[in-house]
Coordinates of N, CA and C in Angstrom, one line a residue:
M1 N 29.7 24.7 -26.9 CA 28.3 24.6 -26.8 C 27.9 24.7 -25.4
R2 N 26.8 25.3 -25.1 CA 26.3 25.5 -23.7 C 25.3 24.5 -23.4
Y3 N 25.5 23.9 -22.2 CA 24.6 22.9 -21.6 C 24.1 23.4 -20.3
F4 N 23.1 22.8 -19.8 CA 22.6 23.1 -18.4 C 22.5 21.8 -17.7
T5 N 23.1 21.8 -16.5 CA 23.1 20.5 -15.7 C 22.4 20.8 -14.4
K6 N 21.7 19.7 -13.9 CA 21.1 19.8 -12.6 C 21.2 18.4 -11.9
Q7 N 21.9 18.4 -10.8 CA 22.0 17.2 -10.0 C 20.8 17.1 -9.0
Q8 N 20.5 15.9 -8.6 CA 19.5 15.7 -7.6 C 19.7 16.6 -6.4
G9 N 18.7 17.3 -6.0 CA 18.8 18.2 -4.8 C 19.1 19.6 -5.2
Q10 N 19.5 19.9 -6.4 CA 19.8 21.3 -6.8 C 18.5 21.9 -7.1
K11 N 18.4 23.2 -6.8 CA 17.1 24.0 -7.1 C 17.1 24.4 -8.6
E12 N 18.3 24.9 -9.1 CA 18.3 25.4 -10.4 C 19.4 24.7 -11.3
A13 N 19.2 24.8 -12.6 CA 20.2 24.2 -13.5 C 21.4 25.2 -13.6
V14 N 22.5 24.6 -13.8 CA 23.8 25.3 -13.8 C 24.3 25.3 -15.3
P15 N 24.7 26.5 -15.8 CA 25.2 26.5 -17.2 C 26.6 25.9 -17.2
V16 N 26.9 25.1 -18.3 CA 28.2 24.5 -18.5 C 28.6 24.8 -20.0
D17 N 29.7 25.5 -20.2 CA 30.1 25.7 -21.6 C 31.2 24.7 -21.9
L18 N 31.1 24.0 -23.1 CA 32.0 23.0 -23.5 C 32.5 23.3 -24.9
E19 N 33.8 23.5 -25.1 CA 34.4 23.9 -26.4 C 35.4 22.8 -26.7
S20 N 35.2 22.2 -27.9 CA 36.2 21.2 -28.4 C 37.4 22.0 -28.9
L21 N 38.6 21.5 -28.5 CA 39.9 22.0 -29.0 C 40.5 21.1 -29.9
G22 N 39.8 20.0 -30.3 CA 40.4 19.0 -31.2 C 41.2 17.9 -30.5
Q23 N 41.3 16.7 -31.1 CA 42.2 15.6 -30.6 C 41.9 15.3 -29.1
G24 N 40.6 15.2 -28.8 CA 40.2 14.8 -27.4 C 40.4 15.8 -26.3
R25 N 40.7 17.1 -26.7 CA 40.9 18.2 -25.8 C 39.7 19.1 -25.7
F26 N 39.4 19.6 -24.5 CA 38.2 20.5 -24.4 C 38.5 21.6 -23.4
R27 N 37.8 22.7 -23.5 CA 37.8 23.7 -22.6 C 36.4 23.7 -21.9
L28 N 36.3 23.5 -20.6 CA 35.0 23.4 -19.9 C 34.9 24.6 -18.9
T29 N 33.8 25.3 -19.0 CA 33.6 26.4 -18.0 C 32.4 26.2 -17.2
L30 N 32.6 26.2 -15.9 CA 31.5 25.8 -14.9 C 31.6 26.8 -13.8
N31 N 30.5 27.5 -13.5 CA 30.5 28.5 -12.4 C 31.6 29.5 -12.5
G32 N 31.9 30.0 -13.7 CA 32.9 31.0 -13.9 C 34.3 30.5 -13.9
K33 N 34.5 29.2 -13.7 CA 35.9 28.7 -13.6 C 36.1 27.8 -14.9
T34 N 37.3 28.0 -15.5 CA 37.6 27.3 -16.8 C 38.6 26.2 -16.5
F35 N 38.3 25.0 -17.1 CA 39.2 23.8 -16.9 C 39.6 23.3 -18.3
Q36 N 40.8 22.8 -18.3 CA 41.3 22.2 -19.5 C 41.2 20.7 -19.3
V37 N 40.5 20.0 -20.3 CA 40.2 18.6 -20.1 C 40.7 17.8 -21.3
D38 N 41.5 16.8 -21.0 CA 41.9 15.8 -22.0 C 41.1 14.5 -21.8
A39 N 40.4 14.0 -22.9 CA 39.6 12.9 -22.7 C 40.1 11.7 -23.6
L40 N 40.2 10.6 -23.1 CA 40.7 9.4 -23.8 C 39.6 8.3 -23.6
P41 N 38.9 7.9 -24.7 CA 37.9 6.8 -24.5 C 38.7 5.5 -24.3
L42 N 38.1 4.7 -23.3 CA 38.7 3.4 -23.0 C 37.8 2.3 -23.6
E43 N 38.4 1.1 -23.7 CA 37.7 0.0 -24.4 C 36.3 -0.4 -23.8
N44 N 36.2 -0.2 -22.5 CA 35.0 -0.6 -21.8 C 33.9 0.5 -21.9
G45 N 34.1 1.5 -22.6 CA 33.1 2.6 -22.8 C 33.2 3.7 -21.8
S46 N 34.2 3.6 -20.9 CA 34.4 4.7 -19.9 C 35.4 5.6 -20.5
L47 N 35.7 6.7 -19.8 CA 36.7 7.7 -20.2 C 37.7 7.9 -19.2
S48 N 38.9 8.1 -19.7 CA 40.0 8.6 -18.8 C 40.1 10.1 -19.0
L49 N 39.9 10.8 -18.0 CA 40.0 12.3 -18.1 C 41.2 12.9 -17.3
L50 N 41.8 13.8 -17.9 CA 42.8 14.6 -17.3 C 42.3 16.0 -17.2
V51 N 41.9 16.5 -16.0 CA 41.3 17.8 -15.7 C 42.3 18.6 -14.9
D52 N 42.9 19.6 -15.6 CA 43.9 20.5 -14.9 C 44.9 19.7 -14.1
G53 N 45.4 18.6 -14.7 CA 46.4 17.8 -14.1 C 46.0 16.7 -13.2
Q54 N 44.7 16.6 -12.9 CA 44.1 15.6 -12.1 C 43.5 14.5 -12.9
S55 N 43.8 13.2 -12.7 CA 43.4 12.1 -13.5 C 42.1 11.5 -12.9
Y56 N 41.1 11.2 -13.8 CA 39.9 10.6 -13.3 C 39.5 9.5 -14.3
N57 N 39.0 8.4 -13.9 CA 38.4 7.4 -14.7 C 36.9 7.5 -14.5
V58 N 36.1 7.7 -15.6 CA 34.7 8.0 -15.4 C 33.9 6.9 -16.2
E59 N 33.0 6.3 -15.5 CA 32.0 5.4 -16.2 C 30.7 6.1 -16.4
F60 N 30.0 5.9 -17.5 CA 28.8 6.6 -17.8 C 27.7 5.6 -18.0
E61 N 26.5 6.1 -17.7 CA 25.2 5.3 -18.0 C 24.2 6.4 -18.3
E62 N 23.7 6.4 -19.6 CA 22.8 7.3 -20.1 C 21.4 6.8 -20.0
N63 N 20.4 7.6 -19.5 CA 19.0 7.3 -19.4 C 18.2 8.5 -19.8
G64 N 18.0 8.6 -21.2 CA 17.3 9.8 -21.7 C 18.3 11.0 -21.5
D65 N 17.8 12.1 -20.9 CA 18.6 13.3 -20.7 C 19.5 13.1 -19.4
E66 N 19.2 12.1 -18.6 CA 19.9 11.9 -17.4 C 21.2 11.1 -17.6
I67 N 22.3 11.5 -17.0 CA 23.6 10.8 -17.2 C 24.0 10.4 -15.8
G68 N 24.3 9.1 -15.6 CA 24.8 8.6 -14.4 C 26.3 8.5 -14.6
T69 N 27.1 8.9 -13.6 CA 28.5 8.8 -13.7 C 29.1 8.1 -12.4
L70 N 30.1 7.3 -12.6 CA 30.8 6.7 -11.5 C 32.2 7.3 -11.5
V71 N 32.6 8.1 -10.5 CA 33.9 8.7 -10.4 C 34.4 8.5 -9.0
R72 N 35.6 7.8 -8.9 CA 36.2 7.6 -7.6 C 35.2 7.0 -6.6
G73 N 34.4 6.0 -7.1 CA 33.5 5.3 -6.2 C 32.2 6.0 -5.9
Q74 N 32.0 7.2 -6.4 CA 30.8 8.0 -6.1 C 29.9 8.0 -7.4
V75 N 28.7 7.6 -7.2 CA 27.7 7.7 -8.3 C 26.9 9.0 -8.2
N76 N 26.9 9.7 -9.3 CA 26.1 10.9 -9.5 C 25.2 10.8 -10.6
R77 N 24.0 11.4 -10.4 CA 23.0 11.4 -11.5 C 22.8 12.9 -11.9
T78 N 23.0 13.2 -13.1 CA 22.9 14.6 -13.6 C 22.0 14.7 -14.8
D79 N 21.0 15.6 -14.7 CA 20.1 15.9 -15.8 C 20.9 16.9 -16.7
V80 N 21.0 16.6 -18.0 CA 21.8 17.5 -18.9 C 20.9 17.9 -20.1
A81 N 20.8 19.2 -20.4 CA 20.0 19.7 -21.5 C 20.8 20.8 -22.2
D82 N 20.7 20.9 -23.5 CA 21.2 22.1 -24.2 C 20.2 23.2 -24.2
E83 N 20.5 24.4 -24.7 CA 19.6 25.5 -24.6 C 18.2 25.2 -25.3
R84 N 18.2 24.6 -26.4 CA 17.0 24.3 -27.1 C 16.1 23.4 -26.2
R85 N 16.6 22.3 -25.7 CA 15.9 21.4 -24.9 C 15.4 22.1 -23.6
L86 N 16.2 23.0 -23.0 CA 15.9 23.7 -21.8 C 14.6 24.6 -22.1
R87 N 14.6 25.3 -23.2 CA 13.5 26.1 -23.6 C 12.2 25.3 -23.7
M88 N 12.4 24.1 -24.3 CA 11.2 23.2 -24.5 C 10.7 22.7 -23.1
R89 N 11.6 22.4 -22.2 CA 11.2 22.0 -20.9 C 10.5 23.1 -20.2
A90 N 11.0 24.4 -20.3 CA 10.4 25.5 -19.6 C 9.0 25.7 -20.1
A91 N 8.7 25.5 -21.4 CA 7.4 25.6 -21.9 C 6.5 24.4 -21.3
A92 N 7.1 23.3 -21.0 CA 6.3 22.2 -20.5 C 6.4 22.0 -19.0
G93 N 7.0 23.0 -18.3 CA 7.0 22.9 -16.8 C 8.4 22.7 -16.2
G94 N 9.5 22.7 -17.0 CA 10.8 22.7 -16.4 C 11.3 21.4 -15.8
F95 N 12.2 21.5 -14.8 CA 12.8 20.4 -14.3 C 12.1 19.7 -13.1
T96 N 10.9 20.2 -12.8 CA 10.2 19.7 -11.6 C 9.8 18.2 -11.8
V97 N 9.9 17.5 -10.7 CA 9.6 16.1 -10.8 C 8.3 15.9 -10.0
E98 N 7.3 15.3 -10.7 CA 6.0 15.1 -10.1 C 5.6 13.6 -10.3
G99 N 4.6 13.2 -9.5 CA 4.0 11.9 -9.7 C 4.9 10.8 -9.2
K100 N 4.6 9.6 -9.5 CA 5.3 8.4 -9.1 C 6.7 8.4 -9.6
Q101 N 7.7 8.2 -8.8 CA 9.1 8.1 -9.2 C 9.7 6.8 -8.7
V102 N 10.3 6.0 -9.7 CA 10.8 4.7 -9.3 C 12.3 4.9 -9.3
I103 N 12.9 4.5 -8.2 CA 14.4 4.6 -8.0 C 15.0 3.2 -8.5
L104 N 15.9 3.3 -9.4 CA 16.5 2.1 -10.0 C 17.9 1.9 -9.5
A105 N 18.4 0.7 -9.4 CA 19.8 0.4 -9.0 C 20.7 0.8 -10.2
P106 N 21.7 1.7 -9.9 CA 22.6 2.1 -10.9 C 23.6 1.1 -11.4
M107 N 23.7 0.0 -10.6 CA 24.7 -1.1 -10.9 C 24.3 -2.3 -10.0
P108 N 24.8 -3.4 -10.4 CA 24.5 -4.6 -9.5 C 25.2 -4.3 -8.1
G109 N 24.5 -4.8 -7.1 CA 25.1 -4.6 -5.7 C 24.2 -5.1 -4.7
K110 N 24.3 -4.7 -3.4 CA 23.6 -5.1 -2.3 C 23.0 -3.9 -1.6
V111 N 21.6 -4.0 -1.3 CA 21.0 -2.9 -0.6 C 21.4 -3.0 0.9
V112 N 21.9 -1.9 1.5 CA 22.3 -2.0 2.8 C 21.5 -1.1 3.8
K113 N 20.7 -0.1 3.2 CA 20.0 0.8 4.1 C 18.8 1.3 3.3
V114 N 17.6 1.3 3.9 CA 16.4 1.8 3.3 C 15.7 2.9 4.2
G115 N 15.2 4.0 3.6 CA 14.6 5.1 4.4 C 13.1 5.1 4.1
D116 N 12.2 5.6 5.0 CA 10.8 5.6 4.9 C 10.2 7.0 4.4
E117 N 10.5 8.1 5.2 CA 10.0 9.4 4.9 C 11.1 10.1 4.1
V118 N 10.7 10.9 3.1 CA 11.7 11.5 2.3 C 11.4 13.0 1.9
T119 N 12.5 13.7 1.7 CA 12.5 15.1 1.2 C 13.3 15.0 -0.1
E120 N 13.2 16.0 -0.9 CA 14.0 16.1 -2.1 C 15.5 16.1 -1.8
G121 N 16.2 15.2 -2.4 CA 17.7 15.1 -2.2 C 18.1 14.2 -1.0
Q122 N 17.1 13.8 -0.2 CA 17.4 12.9 0.9 C 17.8 11.5 0.5
G123 N 18.8 10.9 1.1 CA 19.2 9.6 0.8 C 18.1 8.6 1.1
L124 N 17.9 7.7 0.1 CA 16.9 6.7 0.2 C 17.5 5.3 0.5
V125 N 18.4 4.9 -0.3 CA 19.0 3.6 -0.3 C 20.5 3.7 -0.5
V126 N 21.2 2.8 0.1 CA 22.6 2.7 -0.1 C 22.9 1.4 -0.8
V127 N 23.4 1.4 -2.0 CA 23.7 0.2 -2.7 C 25.2 0.0 -2.6
E128 N 25.6 -1.2 -2.2 CA 27.1 -1.5 -2.0 C 27.5 -2.3 -3.3
A129 N 28.5 -1.9 -3.9 CA 29.1 -2.6 -5.1 C 30.6 -2.5 -5.0
M130 N 31.3 -3.6 -5.2 CA 32.7 -3.6 -5.2 C 33.3 -2.8 -4.0
K131 N 32.7 -3.1 -2.8 CA 33.2 -2.6 -1.5 C 33.0 -1.1 -1.5
M132 N 32.2 -0.5 -2.3 CA 31.9 1.0 -2.3 C 30.4 1.2 -2.0
E133 N 30.1 2.1 -1.2 CA 28.7 2.4 -0.9 C 28.2 3.6 -1.8
N134 N 27.1 3.4 -2.5 CA 26.5 4.4 -3.4 C 25.2 4.8 -2.8
E135 N 25.0 6.1 -2.3 CA 23.7 6.5 -1.8 C 22.9 7.0 -2.9
L136 N 21.7 6.5 -3.0 CA 20.7 7.0 -4.0 C 19.7 7.9 -3.3
K137 N 19.5 9.1 -3.9 CA 18.7 10.2 -3.3 C 17.4 10.3 -3.9
S138 N 16.5 10.9 -3.2 CA 15.1 11.1 -3.7 C 15.1 12.3 -4.6
P139 N 14.4 12.1 -5.8 CA 14.3 13.2 -6.8 C 13.2 14.2 -6.4
K140 N 12.4 13.9 -5.3 CA 11.4 14.8 -4.9 C 11.0 14.5 -3.5
A141 N 10.3 15.5 -2.9 CA 9.7 15.2 -1.5 C 8.5 14.4 -1.7
G142 N 8.3 13.5 -0.8 CA 7.1 12.6 -0.9 C 7.2 11.5 0.1
K143 N 6.4 10.5 -0.2 CA 6.3 9.3 0.7 C 6.7 8.1 -0.1
V144 N 7.5 7.2 0.6 CA 7.9 6.0 0.0 C 6.7 5.1 0.0
T145 N 6.2 4.7 -1.2 CA 5.0 3.8 -1.3 C 5.3 2.4 -1.5
E146 N 6.4 2.1 -2.1 CA 6.8 0.7 -2.4 C 8.3 0.5 -2.2
V147 N 8.7 -0.6 -1.6 CA 10.1 -1.0 -1.4 C 10.2 -2.4 -2.0
F148 N 11.0 -2.5 -3.1 CA 11.2 -3.8 -3.8 C 12.3 -4.6 -3.3
A149 N 13.3 -4.0 -2.6 CA 14.5 -4.7 -2.1 C 14.6 -4.7 -0.6
K150 N 15.1 -5.7 0.0 CA 15.3 -5.7 1.4 C 16.8 -5.5 1.7
E151 N 17.1 -5.0 2.9 CA 18.5 -4.8 3.3 C 19.2 -6.1 3.2
G152 N 20.5 -6.0 2.7 CA 21.3 -7.2 2.6 C 21.1 -8.1 1.4
T153 N 20.1 -7.8 0.6 CA 19.9 -8.6 -0.6 C 20.6 -8.1 -1.8
P154 N 21.1 -9.0 -2.6 CA 21.7 -8.5 -3.9 C 20.7 -7.9 -4.9
V155 N 21.0 -6.9 -5.7 CA 20.2 -6.4 -6.7 C 21.0 -6.3 -8.0
E156 N 20.2 -6.4 -9.1 CA 20.8 -6.3 -10.4 C 20.8 -4.9 -10.9
N157 N 21.6 -4.6 -11.9 CA 21.6 -3.3 -12.6 C 20.2 -2.9 -13.1
N158 N 19.7 -1.7 -12.8 CA 18.4 -1.2 -13.2 C 17.2 -1.9 -12.5
A159 N 17.5 -2.7 -11.4 CA 16.4 -3.3 -10.6 C 15.6 -2.2 -9.9
K160 N 14.3 -2.3 -9.9 CA 13.5 -1.4 -9.1 C 13.8 -1.5 -7.6
L161 N 14.0 -0.4 -7.0 CA 14.3 -0.4 -5.5 C 13.2 0.2 -4.7
I162 N 12.8 1.4 -5.1 CA 11.8 2.1 -4.2 C 11.0 3.0 -5.2
V163 N 9.7 3.2 -4.7 CA 8.8 4.1 -5.4 C 8.5 5.3 -4.4
V164 N 8.7 6.5 -4.9 CA 8.3 7.7 -4.1 C 7.2 8.4 -4.8
E165 N 6.1 8.7 -4.1 CA 5.0 9.4 -4.6 C 4.8 10.7 -3.8

């Protein structure tokens, strides 16, 4: 099946082809390169992936079409759509982000850095969790209009951190 993915800061969606080979095995094609993937679900809801011989533990958090992943201490937010949903979005204006955008904490942690002026893809806040720093980036160019957390304060999962307009 073909999906289209777009990470924050990317201008265009990237096609990803995913073919099930059965028994937790997949063939994934991204940017013309094909990968063999073995996936094993773990008890905590995460996946253990073996991608062309490299091992990864991946934690997921879904929010609508957006999927947050935690891989090797790095948090990524990716918008994922199949071809049908992509056509529907194109009719409604595509992947552009407009209006008020609220940045949420992807996990419990501590705010360690806050920014004021932003461009699309610019780092806004660094949330520290389990001795790892996770930079949250702006989904659009704009002005920070509200800051809900102060540097050094702990935050809960999905806590409002910043509003960008």
